[in-house]
Amino acid sequence: MMGDPSDSIAFRASREAAKALLGDAHALRWLMHCVEARLRADGDTDVATHIHLDIAEAIVEAHAEELLEPSLSEHRLAQLRSHPRCLVVVAALHYVTMPHCPSMAGPASDLAILRWATDVARCELPVS
């Protein structure tokens, strides 16, 4: 994939969708189910991609668990709904579950986006 992954129109649309998902634990878990069905069930996914999926899954699951905390304050909920690193990961997971038009890069682009997003979440890379 060429350039910054966040420059694509499709990824920007996924980022907007992710903003709505960040505050909904059940929607996040459904998204993970869709990712599992699309990428893990395929069998063609390499070990490195599985590692990035594991990282993304851990990030999203921890986020969903925190959303379900009974003592969650409104302030903390607002923070969770706008957490930039989790937003990037959720956007990438949304992106890999969406069908793309034939002129787009397809699965290679999906995996590049996923790897970029988990690297952003794991490191101190700029979210942009």
MMTF fields as JSON, N, C-alpha, C and O atoms, coordinates in Angstrom:
{
  "mmtfVersion": "1.0.0",
  "mmtfProducer": "UNKNOWN",
  "numBonds": 511,
  "numAtoms": 512,
  "numGroups": 128,
  "numChains": 1,
  "numModels": 1,
  "chainsPerModel": [1],
  "groupsPerChain": [128],
  "chainIdList": ["A"],
  "bondAtomList": [4, 2, 8, 6, 12, 10, 16, 14, 20, 18, 24, 22, 28, 26, 32, 30, 36, 34, 40, 38, 44, 42, 48, 46, 52, 50, 56, 54, 60, 58, 64, 62, 68, 66, 72, 70, 76, 74, 80, 78, 84, 82, 88, 86, 92, 90, 96, 94, 100, 98, 104, 102, 108, 106, 112, 110, 116, 114, 120, 118, 124, 122, 128, 126, 132, 130, 136, 134, 140, 138, 144, 142, 148, 146, 152, 150, 156, 154, 160, 158, 164, 162, 168, 166, 172, 170, 176, 174, 180, 178, 184, 182, 188, 186, 192, 190, 196, 194, 200, 198, 204, 202, 208, 206, 212, 210, 216, 214, 220, 218, 224, 222, 228, 226, 232, 230, 236, 234, 240, 238, 244, 242, 248, 246, 252, 250, 256, 254, 260, 258, 264, 262, 268, 266, 272, 270, 276, 274, 280, 278, 284, 282, 288, 286, 292, 290, 296, 294, 300, 298, 304, 302, 308, 306, 312, 310, 316, 314, 320, 318, 324, 322, 328, 326, 332, 330, 336, 334, 340, 338, 344, 342, 348, 346, 352, 350, 356, 354, 360, 358, 364, 362, 368, 366, 372, 370, 376, 374, 380, 378, 384, 382, 388, 386, 392, 390, 396, 394, 400, 398, 404, 402, 408, 406, 412, 410, 416, 414, 420, 418, 424, 422, 428, 426, 432, 430, 436, 434, 440, 438, 444, 442, 448, 446, 452, 450, 456, 454, 460, 458, 464, 462, 468, 466, 472, 470, 476, 474, 480, 478, 484, 482, 488, 486, 492, 490, 496, 494, 500, 498, 504, 502, 508, 506],
  "bondOrderList": [1, 1, 1, 1, 1, 1, 1, 1, 1, 1, 1, 1, 1, 1, 1, 1, 1, 1, 1, 1, 1, 1, 1, 1, 1, 1, 1, 1, 1, 1, 1, 1, 1, 1, 1, 1, 1, 1, 1, 1, 1, 1, 1, 1, 1, 1, 1, 1, 1, 1, 1, 1, 1, 1, 1, 1, 1, 1, 1, 1, 1, 1, 1, 1, 1, 1, 1, 1, 1, 1, 1, 1, 1, 1, 1, 1, 1, 1, 1, 1, 1, 1, 1, 1, 1, 1, 1, 1, 1, 1, 1, 1, 1, 1, 1, 1, 1, 1, 1, 1, 1, 1, 1, 1, 1, 1, 1, 1, 1, 1, 1, 1, 1, 1, 1, 1, 1, 1, 1, 1, 1, 1, 1, 1, 1, 1, 1],
  "groupList": [{"groupName": "MET", "atomNameList": ["N", "CA", "C", "O"], "elementList": ["N", "C", "C", "O"], "formalChargeList": [0, 0, 0, 0], "bondAtomList": [1, 0, 2, 1, 3, 2], "bondOrderList": [1, 1, 2], "singleLetterCode": "M", "chemCompType": "L-PEPTIDE LINKING"}, {"groupName": "GLY", "atomNameList": ["N", "CA", "C", "O"], "elementList": ["N", "C", "C", "O"], "formalChargeList": [0, 0, 0, 0], "bondAtomList": [1, 0, 2, 1, 3, 2], "bondOrderList": [1, 1, 2], "singleLetterCode": "G", "chemCompType": "PEPTIDE LINKING"}, {"groupName": "ASP", "atomNameList": ["N", "CA", "C", "O"], "elementList": ["N", "C", "C", "O"], "formalChargeList": [0, 0, 0, 0], "bondAtomList": [1, 0, 2, 1, 3, 2], "bondOrderList": [1, 1, 2], "singleLetterCode": "D", "chemCompType": "L-PEPTIDE LINKING"}, {"groupName": "PRO", "atomNameList": ["N", "CA", "C", "O"], "elementList": ["N", "C", "C", "O"], "formalChargeList": [0, 0, 0, 0], "bondAtomList": [1, 0, 2, 1, 3, 2], "bondOrderList": [1, 1, 2], "singleLetterCode": "P", "chemCompType": "L-PEPTIDE LINKING"}, {"groupName": "SER", "atomNameList": ["N", "CA", "C", "O"], "elementList": ["N", "C", "C", "O"], "formalChargeList": [0, 0, 0, 0], "bondAtomList": [1, 0, 2, 1, 3, 2], "bondOrderList": [1, 1, 2], "singleLetterCode": "S", "chemCompType": "L-PEPTIDE LINKING"}, {"groupName": "ILE", "atomNameList": ["N", "CA", "C", "O"], "elementList": ["N", "C", "C", "O"], "formalChargeList": [0, 0, 0, 0], "bondAtomList": [1, 0, 2, 1, 3, 2], "bondOrderList": [1, 1, 2], "singleLetterCode": "I", "chemCompType": "L-PEPTIDE LINKING"}, {"groupName": "ALA", "atomNameList": ["N", "CA", "C", "O"], "elementList": ["N", "C", "C", "O"], "formalChargeList": [0, 0, 0, 0], "bondAtomList": [1, 0, 2, 1, 3, 2], "bondOrderList": [1, 1, 2], "singleLetterCode": "A", "chemCompType": "L-PEPTIDE LINKING"}, {"groupName": "PHE", "atomNameList": ["N", "CA", "C", "O"], "elementList": ["N", "C", "C", "O"], "formalChargeList": [0, 0, 0, 0], "bondAtomList": [1, 0, 2, 1, 3, 2], "bondOrderList": [1, 1, 2], "singleLetterCode": "F", "chemCompType": "L-PEPTIDE LINKING"}, {"groupName": "ARG", "atomNameList": ["N", "CA", "C", "O"], "elementList": ["N", "C", "C", "O"], "formalChargeList": [0, 0, 0, 0], "bondAtomList": [1, 0, 2, 1, 3, 2], "bondOrderList": [1, 1, 2], "singleLetterCode": "R", "chemCompType": "L-PEPTIDE LINKING"}, {"groupName": "GLU", "atomNameList": ["N", "CA", "C", "O"], "elementList": ["N", "C", "C", "O"], "formalChargeList": [0, 0, 0, 0], "bondAtomList": [1, 0, 2, 1, 3, 2], "bondOrderList": [1, 1, 2], "singleLetterCode": "E", "chemCompType": "L-PEPTIDE LINKING"}, {"groupName": "LYS", "atomNameList": ["N", "CA", "C", "O"], "elementList": ["N", "C", "C", "O"], "formalChargeList": [0, 0, 0, 0], "bondAtomList": [1, 0, 2, 1, 3, 2], "bondOrderList": [1, 1, 2], "singleLetterCode": "K", "chemCompType": "L-PEPTIDE LINKING"}, {"groupName": "LEU", "atomNameList": ["N", "CA", "C", "O"], "elementList": ["N", "C", "C", "O"], "formalChargeList": [0, 0, 0, 0], "bondAtomList": [1, 0, 2, 1, 3, 2], "bondOrderList": [1, 1, 2], "singleLetterCode": "L", "chemCompType": "L-PEPTIDE LINKING"}, {"groupName": "HIS", "atomNameList": ["N", "CA", "C", "O"], "elementList": ["N", "C", "C", "O"], "formalChargeList": [0, 0, 0, 0], "bondAtomList": [1, 0, 2, 1, 3, 2], "bondOrderList": [1, 1, 2], "singleLetterCode": "H", "chemCompType": "L-PEPTIDE LINKING"}, {"groupName": "TRP", "atomNameList": ["N", "CA", "C", "O"], "elementList": ["N", "C", "C", "O"], "formalChargeList": [0, 0, 0, 0], "bondAtomList": [1, 0, 2, 1, 3, 2], "bondOrderList": [1, 1, 2], "singleLetterCode": "W", "chemCompType": "L-PEPTIDE LINKING"}, {"groupName": "CYS", "atomNameList": ["N", "CA", "C", "O"], "elementList": ["N", "C", "C", "O"], "formalChargeList": [0, 0, 0, 0], "bondAtomList": [1, 0, 2, 1, 3, 2], "bondOrderList": [1, 1, 2], "singleLetterCode": "C", "chemCompType": "L-PEPTIDE LINKING"}, {"groupName": "VAL", "atomNameList": ["N", "CA", "C", "O"], "elementList": ["N", "C", "C", "O"], "formalChargeList": [0, 0, 0, 0], "bondAtomList": [1, 0, 2, 1, 3, 2], "bondOrderList": [1, 1, 2], "singleLetterCode": "V", "chemCompType": "L-PEPTIDE LINKING"}, {"groupName": "THR", "atomNameList": ["N", "CA", "C", "O"], "elementList": ["N", "C", "C", "O"], "formalChargeList": [0, 0, 0, 0], "bondAtomList": [1, 0, 2, 1, 3, 2], "bondOrderList": [1, 1, 2], "singleLetterCode": "T", "chemCompType": "L-PEPTIDE LINKING"}, {"groupName": "GLN", "atomNameList": ["N", "CA", "C", "O"], "elementList": ["N", "C", "C", "O"], "formalChargeList": [0, 0, 0, 0], "bondAtomList": [1, 0, 2, 1, 3, 2], "bondOrderList": [1, 1, 2], "singleLetterCode": "Q", "chemCompType": "L-PEPTIDE LINKING"}, {"groupName": "TYR", "atomNameList": ["N", "CA", "C", "O"], "elementList": ["N", "C", "C", "O"], "formalChargeList": [0, 0, 0, 0], "bondAtomList": [1, 0, 2, 1, 3, 2], "bondOrderList": [1, 1, 2], "singleLetterCode": "Y", "chemCompType": "L-PEPTIDE LINKING"}],
  "groupTypeList": [0, 0, 1, 2, 3, 4, 2, 4, 5, 6, 7, 8, 6, 4, 8, 9, 6, 6, 10, 6, 11, 11, 1, 2, 6, 12, 6, 11, 8, 13, 11, 0, 12, 14, 15, 9, 6, 8, 11, 8, 6, 2, 1, 2, 16, 2, 15, 6, 16, 12, 5, 12, 11, 2, 5, 6, 9, 6, 5, 15, 9, 6, 12, 6, 9, 9, 11, 11, 9, 3, 4, 11, 4, 9, 12, 8, 11, 6, 17, 11, 8, 4, 12, 3, 8, 14, 11, 15, 15, 15, 6, 6, 11, 12, 18, 15, 16, 0, 3, 12, 14, 3, 4, 0, 6, 1, 3, 6, 4, 2, 11, 6, 5, 11, 8, 13, 6, 16, 2, 15, 6, 8, 14, 9, 11, 3, 15, 4],
  "groupIdList": [1, 2, 3, 4, 5, 6, 7, 8, 9, 10, 11, 12, 13, 14, 15, 16, 17, 18, 19, 20, 21, 22, 23, 24, 25, 26, 27, 28, 29, 30, 31, 32, 33, 34, 35, 36, 37, 38, 39, 40, 41, 42, 43, 44, 45, 46, 47, 48, 49, 50, 51, 52, 53, 54, 55, 56, 57, 58, 59, 60, 61, 62, 63, 64, 65, 66, 67, 68, 69, 70, 71, 72, 73, 74, 75, 76, 77, 78, 79, 80, 81, 82, 83, 84, 85, 86, 87, 88, 89, 90, 91, 92, 93, 94, 95, 96, 97, 98, 99, 100, 101, 102, 103, 104, 105, 106, 107, 108, 109, 110, 111, 112, 113, 114, 115, 116, 117, 118, 119, 120, 121, 122, 123, 124, 125, 126, 127, 128],
  "secStructList": [7, 7, 1, 7, 4, 4, 4, 1, 2, 2, 2, 2, 2, 2, 2, 2, 2, 2, 2, 2, 2, 6, 6, 7, 2, 2, 2, 2, 2, 2, 2, 2, 2, 2, 2, 0, 0, 0, 0, 0, 6, 6, 1, 7, 7, 7, 2, 2, 2, 2, 2, 2, 2, 2, 2, 2, 2, 2, 2, 2, 2, 2, 2, 2, 2, 2, 2, 6, 7, 6, 6, 7, 7, 2, 2, 2, 2, 2, 2, 2, 2, 6, 7, 2, 2, 2, 2, 2, 2, 2, 2, 2, 2, 2, 2, 2, 2, 1, 7, 7, 7, 6, 6, 1, 7, 6, 2, 2, 2, 2, 2, 2, 2, 2, 2, 2, 2, 2, 2, 2, 2, 2, 1, 7, 7, 7, 7, 7],
  "xCoordList": [0.844, 0.0, 0.889, 1.899, 0.524, 1.329, 0.816, -0.388, 1.732, 1.353, 0.779, 0.845, 0.223, -0.368, -1.721, -2.585, -1.924, -3.196, -4.404, -5.502, -4.208, -5.339, -5.769, -6.755, -5.039, -5.4, -6.499, -7.112, -6.768, -7.761, -9.173, -9.466, -10.023, -11.418, -12.097, -12.854, -11.828, -12.445, -12.035, -12.867, -10.775, -10.343, -10.937, -11.286, -11.053, -11.688, -13.142, -13.632, -13.835, -15.215, -15.242, -16.131, -14.281, -14.203, -13.877, -14.353, -13.082, -12.765, -14.029, -14.24, -14.857, -16.121, -17.045, -17.686, -17.107, -17.925, -17.389, -18.164, -16.078, -15.458, -15.827, -15.936, -16.019, -16.408, -17.726, -17.902, -18.641, -19.919, -19.764, -20.48, -18.843, -18.655, -17.934, -18.157, -17.082, -16.239, -17.011, -16.483, -18.229, -18.994, -19.962, -20.767, -19.911, -20.881, -20.16, -19.657, -20.12, -19.395, -19.947, -19.179, -21.262, -21.87, -21.541, -21.288, -21.544, -21.181, -19.711, -19.359, -18.862, -17.436, -17.238, -16.424, -17.975, -17.851, -18.408, -17.873, -19.466, -19.991, -18.955, -18.763, -18.298, -17.25, -16.15, -15.676, -15.74, -14.703, -15.181, -14.395, -16.448, -17.006, -16.894, -16.52, -17.215, -17.122, -15.679, -15.415, -14.764, -13.338, -12.881, -12.179, -13.292, -12.944, -13.444, -12.709, -14.691, -15.289, -14.581, -14.433, -14.15, -13.542, -12.065, -11.619, -11.31, -9.859, -9.356, -8.513, -9.845, -9.305, -9.854, -9.139, -11.097, -11.711, -11.161, -11.303, -10.535, -10.006, -8.949, -8.941, -8.07, -7.015, -5.788, -4.722, -5.926, -4.793, -4.017, -3.0, -4.485, -3.859, -2.557, -2.512, -1.495, -0.183, -0.05, -0.902, 1.023, 1.252, 1.35, 0.802, 2.035, 2.173, 0.811, 0.562, -0.062, -1.398, -2.181, -2.918, -2.029, -2.688, -2.215, -3.007, -0.949, -0.416, -1.06, -1.454, -1.17, -1.803, -3.286, -3.825, -3.934, -5.333, -5.455, -6.377, -4.531, -4.54, -4.378, -5.057, -3.471, -3.257, -4.522, -4.968, -5.106, -6.328, -7.46, -8.198, -7.59, -8.646, -8.462, -9.438, -7.25, -6.989, -7.325, -7.886, -6.99, -7.283, -8.787, -9.296, -9.491, -10.938, -11.653, -12.595, -11.221, -11.869, -11.676, -12.614, -10.481, -10.235, -11.101, -11.638, -11.234, -12.068, -13.534, -14.208, -14.022, -15.411, -15.66, -16.698, -14.716, -14.859, -14.975, -15.791, -14.152, -14.197, -15.523, -16.05, -16.061, -17.366, -18.481, -19.467, -18.329, -19.358, -19.184, -19.98, -18.158, -17.938, -19.134, -19.537, -19.713, -20.892, -20.607, -21.502, -19.388, -19.059, -18.444, -17.806, -18.628, -18.041, -18.639, -19.855, -17.781, -18.247, -18.511, -18.004, -19.299, -19.586, -18.305, -18.119, -17.434, -16.158, -15.317, -14.772, -15.218, -14.431, -15.077, -14.37, -16.407, -17.106, -16.798, -16.577, -16.785, -16.447, -15.019, -14.756, -14.109, -12.724, -12.651, -11.944, -13.382, -13.368, -13.948, -13.472, -14.959, -15.599, -14.728, -15.024, -13.658, -12.793, -11.326, -10.448, -11.053, -9.673, -9.016, -9.44, -7.996, -7.46, -6.811, -6.982, -6.08, -5.421, -6.44, -6.331, -7.413, -8.459, -9.291, -9.718, -9.518, -10.258, -9.58, -10.246, -8.27, -7.53, -7.67, -7.853, -7.587, -7.707, -9.117, -9.282, -10.13, -11.514, -11.774, -12.455, -11.248, -11.401, -10.759, -11.319, -9.594, -8.921, -9.725, -9.844, -10.275, -11.091, -12.357, -12.786, -12.944, -14.119, -13.725, -14.445, -12.594, -12.107, -11.936, -12.32, -11.368, -11.118, -12.391, -12.392, -13.472, -14.73, -15.594, -16.575, -15.253, -16.08, -15.659, -14.469, -16.645, -16.29, -15.738, -16.207, -14.76, -14.149, -14.457, -14.698, -14.442, -14.684, -13.515, -12.403, -13.753, -12.714, -11.428, -10.372, -11.482, -10.268, -9.347, -8.214, -9.819, -8.984, -8.051, -8.221, -7.08, -6.04, -6.546, -5.955, -7.604, -8.166, -7.46, -7.032, -7.328, -6.801, -5.424, -5.172, -4.537, -3.212, -3.345, -2.645, -4.239, -4.505, -5.105, -4.743, -6.029, -6.643, -5.583, -5.595, -4.683, -3.659, -2.688, -2.231, -2.368, -1.476, -2.123, -1.462, -3.405, -4.139, -4.154, -3.893, -4.458, -4.508, -3.149, -3.072, -2.103, -0.761, -0.366, 0.219, -0.679, -0.382, -1.118, -0.525, -2.406, -3.214, -2.711, -2.641, -2.363, -1.876, -0.5, -0.169, 0.306, 1.582, 1.366, 2.087, 0.376, 0.04, -0.376, 0.07, -1.222, -1.719, -0.627, -0.636, 0.312, 1.361, 2.482, 3.118, 2.721, 3.886, 3.441, 2.264, 4.379, 4.101, 4.083, 4.513, 3.592, 3.478, 2.377, 1.405, 2.521, 1.469, 0.175, 0.204, -0.953, -2.248, -2.708, -3.308, -2.464, -2.844, -4.284, -4.7],
  "yCoordList": [-1.165, 0.0, 1.226, 1.272, 2.186, 3.387, 4.475, 4.577, 5.29, 6.45, 6.121, 4.988, 7.141, 7.049, 6.352, 6.796, 5.275, 4.554, 5.423, 5.178, 6.419, 7.256, 8.213, 8.933, 8.232, 9.101, 8.533, 9.281, 7.239, 6.657, 7.057, 7.212, 7.218, 7.57, 6.465, 6.743, 5.217, 4.087, 4.049, 3.771, 4.324, 4.305, 5.474, 5.328, 6.619, 7.756, 7.435, 7.821, 6.731, 6.311, 5.332, 5.402, 4.431, 3.487, 4.202, 3.805, 5.239, 6.013, 6.69, 6.742, 7.201, 7.815, 6.763, 7.024, 5.582, 4.5, 4.092, 3.798, 4.074, 3.683, 4.645, 4.232, 5.907, 6.883, 6.475, 6.65, 5.939, 5.491, 4.188, 3.96, 3.339, 2.037, 2.119, 1.274, 3.113, 3.174, 3.171, 2.719, 3.657, 3.702, 2.551, 2.572, 1.548, 0.452, -0.897, -1.407, -1.458, -2.717, -3.851, -4.657, -3.921, -5.006, -4.868, -5.865, -3.646, -3.418, -3.756, -4.288, -3.45, -3.788, -5.3, -5.804, -6.007, -7.471, -8.06, -9.048, -7.474, -7.929, -7.674, -8.513, -6.535, -6.231, -7.285, -7.757, -7.659, -8.678, -10.019, -10.755, -10.337, -11.557, -11.51, -12.5, -10.367, -10.211, -10.338, -10.944, -9.77, -9.873, -11.326, -11.812, -12.004, -13.43, -14.214, -15.009, -13.981, -14.717, -14.4, -15.273, -13.165, -12.773, -13.153, -13.63, -12.946, -13.136, -14.447, -15.111, -14.822, -16.033, -17.297, -18.293, -17.279, -18.47, -18.757, -19.864, -17.753, -17.865, -18.961, -19.712, -19.057, -20.061, -19.631, -20.23, -18.597, -18.106, -17.011, -16.54, -16.602, -15.515, -15.991, -17.044, -15.208, -15.608, -15.365, -14.732, -15.876, -15.797, -14.344, -13.993, -13.505, -12.097, -11.419, -10.633, -11.717, -11.126, -11.636, -10.874, -12.91, -13.45, -12.734, -12.485, -12.408, -11.68, -10.3, -9.862, -9.615, -8.297, -8.401, -7.52, -9.446, -9.678, -9.899, -9.386, -10.657, -10.889, -9.578, -9.343, -8.733, -7.431, -6.6, -6.035, -6.521, -5.735, -6.275, -5.507, -7.582, -8.205, -7.876, -7.576, -7.927, -7.61, -6.153, -5.854, -5.263, -3.835, -3.607, -2.915, -4.189, -3.991, -4.662, -4.097, -5.844, -6.545, -5.776, -5.654, -5.266, -4.474, -3.217, -2.823, -2.599, -1.401, -1.743, -1.021, -2.835, -3.26, -3.586, -3.219, -4.27, -4.601, -3.343, -3.267, -2.365, -1.126, -0.4, 0.21, -0.464, 0.158, -0.46, 0.207, -1.726, -2.439, -2.355, -2.925, -1.657, -1.503, -0.799, 0.263, -1.372, -0.743, 0.621, 1.462, 0.845, 2.124, 3.135, 4.094, 2.931, 3.81, 5.22, 5.397, 6.195, 7.583, 8.161, 7.66, 9.203, 9.877, 10.44, 10.413, 10.945, 11.494, 10.403, 10.606, 9.251, 8.145, 7.61, 7.252, 7.549, 7.119, 8.052, 7.599, 9.334, 10.305, 10.084, 10.177, 9.795, 9.506, 8.255, 8.234, 7.216, 5.966, 6.153, 5.549, 6.974, 7.208, 7.992, 8.063, 8.579, 9.37, 8.949, 9.698, 7.777, 7.305, 7.142, 6.282, 7.942, 7.954, 6.652, 6.263, 5.976, 4.735, 3.615, 2.842, 3.53, 2.521, 2.851, 1.949, 4.124, 4.545, 4.048, 3.569, 4.162, 3.713, 2.203, 1.729, 1.454, -0.006, -0.405, -1.259, 0.204, -0.118, 0.27, -0.461, 1.398, 1.807, 0.792, 0.475, 0.288, -0.715, -2.005, -2.623, -2.414, -3.632, -3.441, -4.351, -2.276, -1.965, -2.012, -2.577, -1.424, -1.373, -2.778, -3.023, -3.69, -5.035, -5.848, -6.855, -5.436, -6.172, -5.624, -6.259, -4.469, -3.837, -4.3, -4.457, -4.52, -4.834, -3.571, -2.464, -3.745, -2.61, -2.701, -3.779, -1.55, -1.56, -2.26, -2.273, -2.843, -3.637, -2.883, -3.506, -1.575, -0.831, -0.625, -0.17, -0.953, -0.788, -1.986, -3.013, -1.841, -2.863, -4.185, -5.227, -4.184, -5.428, -5.971, -5.204, -7.314, -7.95, -7.457, -7.327, -7.182, -6.686, -5.34, -5.072, -4.499, -3.211, -3.402, -2.692, -4.366, -4.657, -4.996, -4.464, -5.867, -6.314, -5.194, -5.09, -4.355, -3.224, -2.25, -1.742, -1.991, -1.106, -1.699, -0.997, -2.985, -3.644, -3.579, -3.246, -3.89, -3.866, -2.459, -2.266, -1.476, -0.082, 0.316, 0.918, -0.015, 0.38, -0.249, 0.425, -1.527, -2.156, -1.615, -1.534, -1.243, -0.606, 0.743, 1.102, 1.502, 2.78, 2.55, 3.27, 1.562, 1.299, 0.8, 1.129, 0.013, -0.57, 0.415, 0.342, 1.32, 2.205, 3.643, 3.933, 4.491, 5.912, 6.565, 7.708, 5.849, 6.421, 7.47, 7.342, 8.51, 9.533, 8.962, 8.207, 9.317, 8.813, 9.55, 8.926, 10.806, 11.726, 11.72, 12.451],
  "zCoordList": [0.0, 0.0, 0.0, 0.702, -0.761, -0.896, 0.039, 0.277, 0.571, 1.346, 2.716, 3.194, 3.319, 4.642, 4.552, 3.796, 5.3, 5.239, 5.569, 5.07, 6.396, 6.791, 5.689, 5.848, 4.567, 3.453, 2.573, 1.812, 2.65, 1.753, 2.176, 3.362, 1.197, 1.452, 2.252, 3.182, 1.893, 2.584, 4.057, 4.92, 4.349, 5.742, 6.519, 7.69, 5.88, 6.566, 6.901, 7.962, 6.004, 6.283, 7.457, 8.305, 7.506, 8.621, 9.924, 10.987, 9.847, 11.055, 11.592, 12.804, 10.7, 11.122, 11.751, 12.769, 11.141, 11.702, 13.072, 13.982, 13.216, 14.486, 15.612, 16.767, 15.291, 16.318, 16.97, 18.176, 16.189, 16.733, 17.51, 18.485, 17.091, 17.736, 19.08, 19.947, 19.268, 20.464, 21.773, 22.789, 21.779, 23.011, 23.19, 24.121, 22.33, 22.35, 22.431, 21.429, 23.628, 23.854, 22.995, 22.469, 22.849, 22.075, 20.588, 19.912, 20.083, 18.68, 18.44, 17.388, 19.402, 19.273, 19.23, 18.458, 20.049, 20.049, 18.755, 18.252, 18.212, 16.92, 15.823, 14.943, 15.874, 14.899, 14.977, 13.944, 16.183, 16.332, 15.772, 15.176, 15.959, 15.38, 13.853, 13.224, 13.266, 11.8, 11.315, 10.277, 12.068, 11.714, 11.775, 10.888, 12.835, 12.976, 11.764, 11.178, 11.4, 10.281, 8.967, 8.112, 8.809, 7.536, 7.437, 6.394, 8.504, 8.416, 9.011, 8.407, 10.156, 10.786, 10.154, 10.051, 9.732, 9.14, 7.747, 7.228, 7.154, 5.794, 5.68, 4.705, 6.655, 6.623, 5.837, 5.977, 5.011, 4.224, 4.937, 4.428, 6.106, 6.832, 7.452, 8.088, 7.263, 7.766, 9.274, 9.898, 9.829, 11.273, 11.735, 12.78, 10.98, 11.375, 11.458, 12.372, 10.517, 10.544, 11.75, 12.377, 12.076, 13.27, 14.528, 15.437, 14.584, 15.735, 15.813, 16.893, 14.682, 14.672, 15.026, 15.696, 14.591, 14.974, 16.48, 17.115, 17.043, 18.488, 19.256, 20.256, 18.776, 19.417, 19.329, 20.327, 18.136, 17.936, 18.803, 19.421, 18.844, 19.647, 21.13, 21.817, 21.621, 23.027, 23.338, 24.392, 22.436, 22.621, 22.66, 23.542, 21.704, 21.615, 22.779, 23.334, 23.15, 24.263, 25.576, 26.363, 25.812, 27.024, 27.018, 28.054, 25.866, 25.734, 26.022, 26.758, 25.446, 25.658, 27.129, 27.679, 27.763, 29.183, 30.031, 30.949, 29.71, 30.49, 30.283, 31.213, 29.07, 28.806, 29.645, 29.958, 30.008, 30.759, 32.278, 33.024, 32.733, 34.176, 34.801, 34.326, 35.864, 36.484, 37.099, 37.178, 37.529, 38.184, 37.212, 37.645, 35.921, 34.909, 35.02, 34.953, 35.188, 35.301, 33.906, 32.903, 33.871, 32.594, 31.986, 30.77, 32.839, 32.361, 31.694, 30.609, 32.35, 31.787, 30.515, 29.573, 30.468, 29.264, 28.1, 26.977, 28.365, 27.316, 26.821, 25.622, 27.73, 27.334, 26.464, 25.457, 26.854, 26.097, 24.701, 23.74, 24.592, 23.291, 22.33, 21.138, 22.836, 21.959, 22.037, 21.61, 22.571, 22.735, 21.356, 20.583, 21.029, 19.66, 19.199, 18.044, 20.061, 19.636, 19.427, 18.475, 20.302, 20.121, 18.882, 18.162, 18.637, 17.45, 16.173, 15.255, 16.123, 14.94, 14.763, 13.642, 15.84, 15.759, 15.331, 14.459, 15.934, 15.573, 14.12, 13.4, 13.684, 12.285, 11.344, 10.295, 11.715, 10.879, 10.829, 9.771, 11.96, 11.982, 11.157, 10.448, 11.25, 10.42, 8.951, 8.128, 8.627, 7.247, 6.662, 5.518, 7.432, 6.887, 6.733, 6.024, 7.378, 7.227, 6.105, 5.718, 5.581, 4.548, 3.157, 2.883, 2.276, 0.884, 0.215, 0.481, -0.635, -1.331, -2.819, -3.363, -3.451, -4.891, -5.589, -5.061, -6.772, -7.446, -7.742, -7.852, -7.873, -8.208, -7.003, -7.163, -5.81, -4.623, -4.466, -5.123, -3.6, -3.463, -2.893, -3.178, -2.109, -1.6, -0.38, 0.482, -0.293, 0.92, 1.353, 2.551, 0.415, 0.8, 1.503, 2.479, 1.01, 1.627, 3.016, 3.954, 3.15, 4.444, 5.48, 6.59, 5.12, 6.063, 6.4, 7.538, 5.422, 5.688, 6.665, 7.571, 6.484, 7.396, 8.803, 9.78, 8.902, 10.205, 10.903, 12.085, 10.187, 10.79, 11.202, 12.268, 10.372, 10.702, 11.976, 12.871, 12.066, 13.217, 14.511, 15.538, 14.473, 15.707, 16.08, 17.263, 15.084, 15.392, 16.048, 16.978, 15.574, 16.195, 17.634, 18.528, 17.875, 19.221, 20.155, 21.341, 19.645, 20.49, 20.784, 21.835, 19.875, 19.977, 20.194, 20.413, 20.126, 20.254, 18.877, 18.725, 17.88, 16.543, 16.554, 17.298, 15.733, 15.7, 15.13, 14.158, 15.727, 15.295, 14.05, 13.174, 13.932, 12.836, 12.478, 11.579]
}
